[in-house]
Amino acid sequence: MAKEKILVTGGAGYIGSHTVVALVEAGYAPVIVDNFSNSEESVLDGIASILGQSAPCHRIDCNDAAALRDVFAQEQDIAGVIHFAAYKAVGESVEQPLKYYQNNVGSLVTLLQVMEEYKVYNLVFSSSCTVYGIPEQLPVTEQTPVQKANSPYGNTKKICEEILEDLSKTDSSIKSIALRYFNPIGAHPSAKIGELPLGVPSNLVPFITQTAAGIRQQLTIFGDDYDTADGTNVRDYVHVVDLAKAHVTAVARMLQGKVADIEFFNVGTGRGNTVLEAVQAFEKATGVKLNYKIGPRRAGDVPKIYADVTKATEVLGFETTSTLEEAMKSAWDWQLSLQKKAKQEA
Ligand code: NAD
Ligand code: WQD
């Protein structure tokens, strides 16, 4: 039997590339669509080296309806789509909101229109725990109220969820699963793919690994006066390989026809860790001492959030297979492999 073809928009990105690997390992045939606005072609080599086979890739922009149509026409029998393609820098979205609404909301609308034209009815969408804002109760379940977003980026995720919900109330045949990721970290155990932040990272883990590697001088921990165990923010750090597998089971559920209209799932570990605990986990896992200082709070930070993952566990069979230390070790191995590559190229 032919393998089911899954279109993966943003498949050359951080979470997308790990998901492409997981899809192939689970017996699917992923087809990547990416405009490489936030990724590099070398990611495709990493994927090919892990799998021993390359993944087909169309270099197009998801806002380009004609180009998307060509892909659907060429590939013909696409069974479902995972839509990762989006911009994700929270700070930049505050500076350039239209860029974010255009790319994140615009690309979803275009994609849905083309899916309808080509009668492709299964969509897994990348959402985010950012839709919960500052939650009143922890851990957050899928029933926890969605709040007004505190950045244009966050708002694009909220609007995209609303678009999918609105569509599910029509006679459209499109079904969707929105996965609300908590904080994805780490890299593939081969260290052949991982996160590739452009410029100075704003996320914690790439900043930690770049500091440990001497690329950044010092990590600033944004505030230690929150109402948490050690005063630093609490987050739910989920290994990207575990997160990737959640997409595979979400796709399987869709293809089995089990999704009536739209479903939402939290994907985290169910554990909250402080920033200081994350730093300690990094130091313990790698044996590298990190140069850090406590600085002022960062505007817009949620003091404390972590997931209740009961629904994903029960319905998707989601599992957390690695500890925070293991995830940190994989992020470090990836950083070291980047350094090695940079040296070889110099
Ligand atoms: P990423 O930037 O590494 O990957 C996104 C990929 O999409 C990149 O390869 C980029 O080149 C591509 N892309 C962007 N716009 C495109 C367009 N218009 N057409 C074609 N390709 C386009 O990001 P990621 O961390 O892998 O995130 C994937 C998705 O998950 C995004 O939707 C993001 O908002 C969401 N998400 C990420 C996090 C996180 O912390 N990484 C958390 C929650 C949700
Ligand atoms: C984690 C913790 C910081 C950097 C963001 C988006 C969210 C989602 C995931 C996509 C926080 C602290 C960080 C540093 C620090 N993305 N920190 N020093 O803010 O939880 O979430 O990425 O949907 O929408 O907002 O992730 O990695 O930036 O921060 O102390 O240099 O690390 O204050 O507590 P965040 P992060």
PDB file of C-alpha atoms and ligand atoms in Angstrom, residues 88 90 127-131 150-151 153-154 157 181-185 201-208 218-223 226 232-235 237 274-275 293 297-298 300-303 305, ligand 2:
ATOM      1  CA  LYS A  88       7.208  33.319  15.888  1.00  0.00           C
ATOM      2  CA  VAL A  90       7.033  37.774  20.035  1.00  0.00           C
ATOM      3  CA  SER A 127      -0.997  26.615  18.270  1.00  0.00           C
ATOM      4  CA  SER A 128       0.564  27.751  21.499  1.00  0.00           C
ATOM      5  CA  CYS A 129       0.047  27.962  25.250  1.00  0.00           C
ATOM      6  CA  THR A 130       0.245  31.708  24.665  1.00  0.00           C
ATOM      7  CA  VAL A 131      -3.550  31.576  24.033  1.00  0.00           C
ATOM      8  CA  ASN A 150      -0.611  40.055  24.988  1.00  0.00           C
ATOM      9  CA  SER A 151       1.255  40.269  21.693  1.00  0.00           C
ATOM     10  CA  TYR A 153       2.064  36.986  17.667  1.00  0.00           C
ATOM     11  CA  GLY A 154      -0.126  35.506  20.408  1.00  0.00           C
ATOM     12  CA  LYS A 157      -2.581  32.009  17.228  1.00  0.00           C
ATOM     13  CA  TYR A 181       2.587  23.645  22.518  1.00  0.00           C
ATOM     14  CA  PHE A 182       4.122  24.721  25.787  1.00  0.00           C
ATOM     15  CA  ASN A 183       7.893  25.420  25.616  1.00  0.00           C
ATOM     16  CA  PRO A 184       9.565  23.163  23.034  1.00  0.00           C
ATOM     17  CA  ILE A 185      13.275  22.595  23.697  1.00  0.00           C
ATOM     18  CA  PRO A 201      18.086  34.265  20.703  1.00  0.00           C
ATOM     19  CA  SER A 202      15.138  35.496  22.724  1.00  0.00           C
ATOM     20  CA  ASN A 203      14.233  32.013  23.955  1.00  0.00           C
ATOM     21  CA  LEU A 204      15.853  30.624  27.067  1.00  0.00           C
ATOM     22  CA  VAL A 205      17.453  27.376  25.910  1.00  0.00           C
ATOM     23  CA  PRO A 206      19.294  28.648  22.807  1.00  0.00           C
ATOM     24  CA  PHE A 207      20.495  31.567  24.919  1.00  0.00           C
ATOM     25  CA  ILE A 208      21.791  29.106  27.516  1.00  0.00           C
ATOM     26  CA  GLN A 218      26.197  35.993  30.058  1.00  0.00           C
ATOM     27  CA  LEU A 219      22.604  34.844  30.484  1.00  0.00           C
ATOM     28  CA  THR A 220      20.308  37.293  32.217  1.00  0.00           C
ATOM     29  CA  ILE A 221      17.514  35.640  34.158  1.00  0.00           C
ATOM     30  CA  PHE A 222      14.525  37.922  33.831  1.00  0.00           C
ATOM     31  CA  GLY A 223      13.457  38.476  37.437  1.00  0.00           C
ATOM     32  CA  TYR A 226       7.886  36.203  41.172  1.00  0.00           C
ATOM     33  CA  THR A 232      11.910  32.854  38.746  1.00  0.00           C
ATOM     34  CA  ASN A 233       9.233  32.097  36.118  1.00  0.00           C
ATOM     35  CA  VAL A 234       7.756  28.626  35.773  1.00  0.00           C
ATOM     36  CA  ARG A 235       7.407  26.980  32.348  1.00  0.00           C
ATOM     37  CA  TYR A 237       9.616  22.534  28.812  1.00  0.00           C
ATOM     38  CA  THR A 274      11.613  27.471  37.156  1.00  0.00           C
ATOM     39  CA  VAL A 275      14.241  29.241  35.059  1.00  0.00           C
ATOM     40  CA  LYS A 293      23.028  36.945  36.520  1.00  0.00           C
ATOM     41  CA  ARG A 297      11.638  41.250  34.786  1.00  0.00           C
ATOM     42  CA  ARG A 298      10.983  41.047  31.023  1.00  0.00           C
ATOM     43  CA  GLY A 300       4.967  40.582  29.071  1.00  0.00           C
ATOM     44  CA  ASP A 301       6.322  37.434  30.783  1.00  0.00           C
ATOM     45  CA  VAL A 302       3.712  35.077  32.233  1.00  0.00           C
ATOM     46  CA  PRO A 303       4.814  34.353  35.826  1.00  0.00           C
ATOM     47  CA  ILE A 305       2.313  28.250  33.377  1.00  0.00           C
TER      48      ILE A 305
HETATM   49  C1  WQD B   2      11.239  31.059  28.984  1.00  0.00           C
HETATM   50  C2  WQD B   2      11.585  31.595  30.364  1.00  0.00           C
HETATM   51  C3  WQD B   2      11.841  33.988  30.465  1.00  0.00           C
HETATM   52  C4  WQD B   2      15.414  34.202  28.011  1.00  0.00           C
HETATM   53  C5  WQD B   2       7.808  32.132  24.214  1.00  0.00           C
HETATM   54  C6  WQD B   2       6.595  32.724  23.567  1.00  0.00           C
HETATM   55  C7  WQD B   2       5.478  31.740  23.554  1.00  0.00           C
HETATM   56  C8  WQD B   2       5.924  30.411  22.952  1.00  0.00           C
HETATM   57  C9  WQD B   2       7.203  29.921  23.528  1.00  0.00           C
HETATM   58  C10 WQD B   2       5.369  30.312  20.613  1.00  0.00           C
HETATM   59  C11 WQD B   2      10.814  32.873  30.690  1.00  0.00           C
HETATM   60  C12 WQD B   2      13.128  33.285  30.803  1.00  0.00           C
HETATM   61  C13 WQD B   2      14.333  33.721  28.707  1.00  0.00           C
HETATM   62  C14 WQD B   2      16.487  34.805  28.732  1.00  0.00           C
HETATM   63  C15 WQD B   2      15.322  34.374  30.771  1.00  0.00           C
HETATM   64  N1  WQD B   2       6.193  30.530  21.549  1.00  0.00           N
HETATM   65  N2  WQD B   2      14.284  33.807  30.071  1.00  0.00           N
HETATM   66  N3  WQD B   2      16.391  34.865  30.093  1.00  0.00           N
HETATM   67  O1  WQD B   2       8.531  33.480  26.990  1.00  0.00           O
HETATM   68  O2  WQD B   2       7.875  31.182  27.881  1.00  0.00           O
HETATM   69  O3  WQD B   2       7.461  31.744  25.526  1.00  0.00           O
HETATM   70  O4  WQD B   2       8.188  30.961  23.496  1.00  0.00           O
HETATM   71  O5  WQD B   2       4.192  30.200  20.651  1.00  0.00           O
HETATM   72  O6  WQD B   2       4.444  32.304  22.830  1.00  0.00           O
HETATM   73  O7  WQD B   2       6.206  33.877  24.297  1.00  0.00           O
HETATM   74  O8  WQD B   2       9.773  31.382  26.280  1.00  0.00           O
HETATM   75  O9  WQD B   2      12.120  30.762  26.046  1.00  0.00           O
HETATM   76  O10 WQD B   2      11.482  33.193  25.836  1.00  0.00           O
HETATM   77  O11 WQD B   2      11.362  32.124  28.052  1.00  0.00           O
HETATM   78  O12 WQD B   2      15.286  34.469  32.004  1.00  0.00           O
HETATM   79  O13 WQD B   2      17.446  35.286  28.159  1.00  0.00           O
HETATM   80  O14 WQD B   2      12.965  31.952  30.395  1.00  0.00           O
HETATM   81  O15 WQD B   2      11.637  35.101  31.305  1.00  0.00           O
HETATM   82  O16 WQD B   2      10.471  32.816  32.036  1.00  0.00           O
HETATM   83  P1  WQD B   2       8.384  32.027  26.785  1.00  0.00           P
HETATM   84  P2  WQD B   2      11.252  31.877  26.475  1.00  0.00           P
END
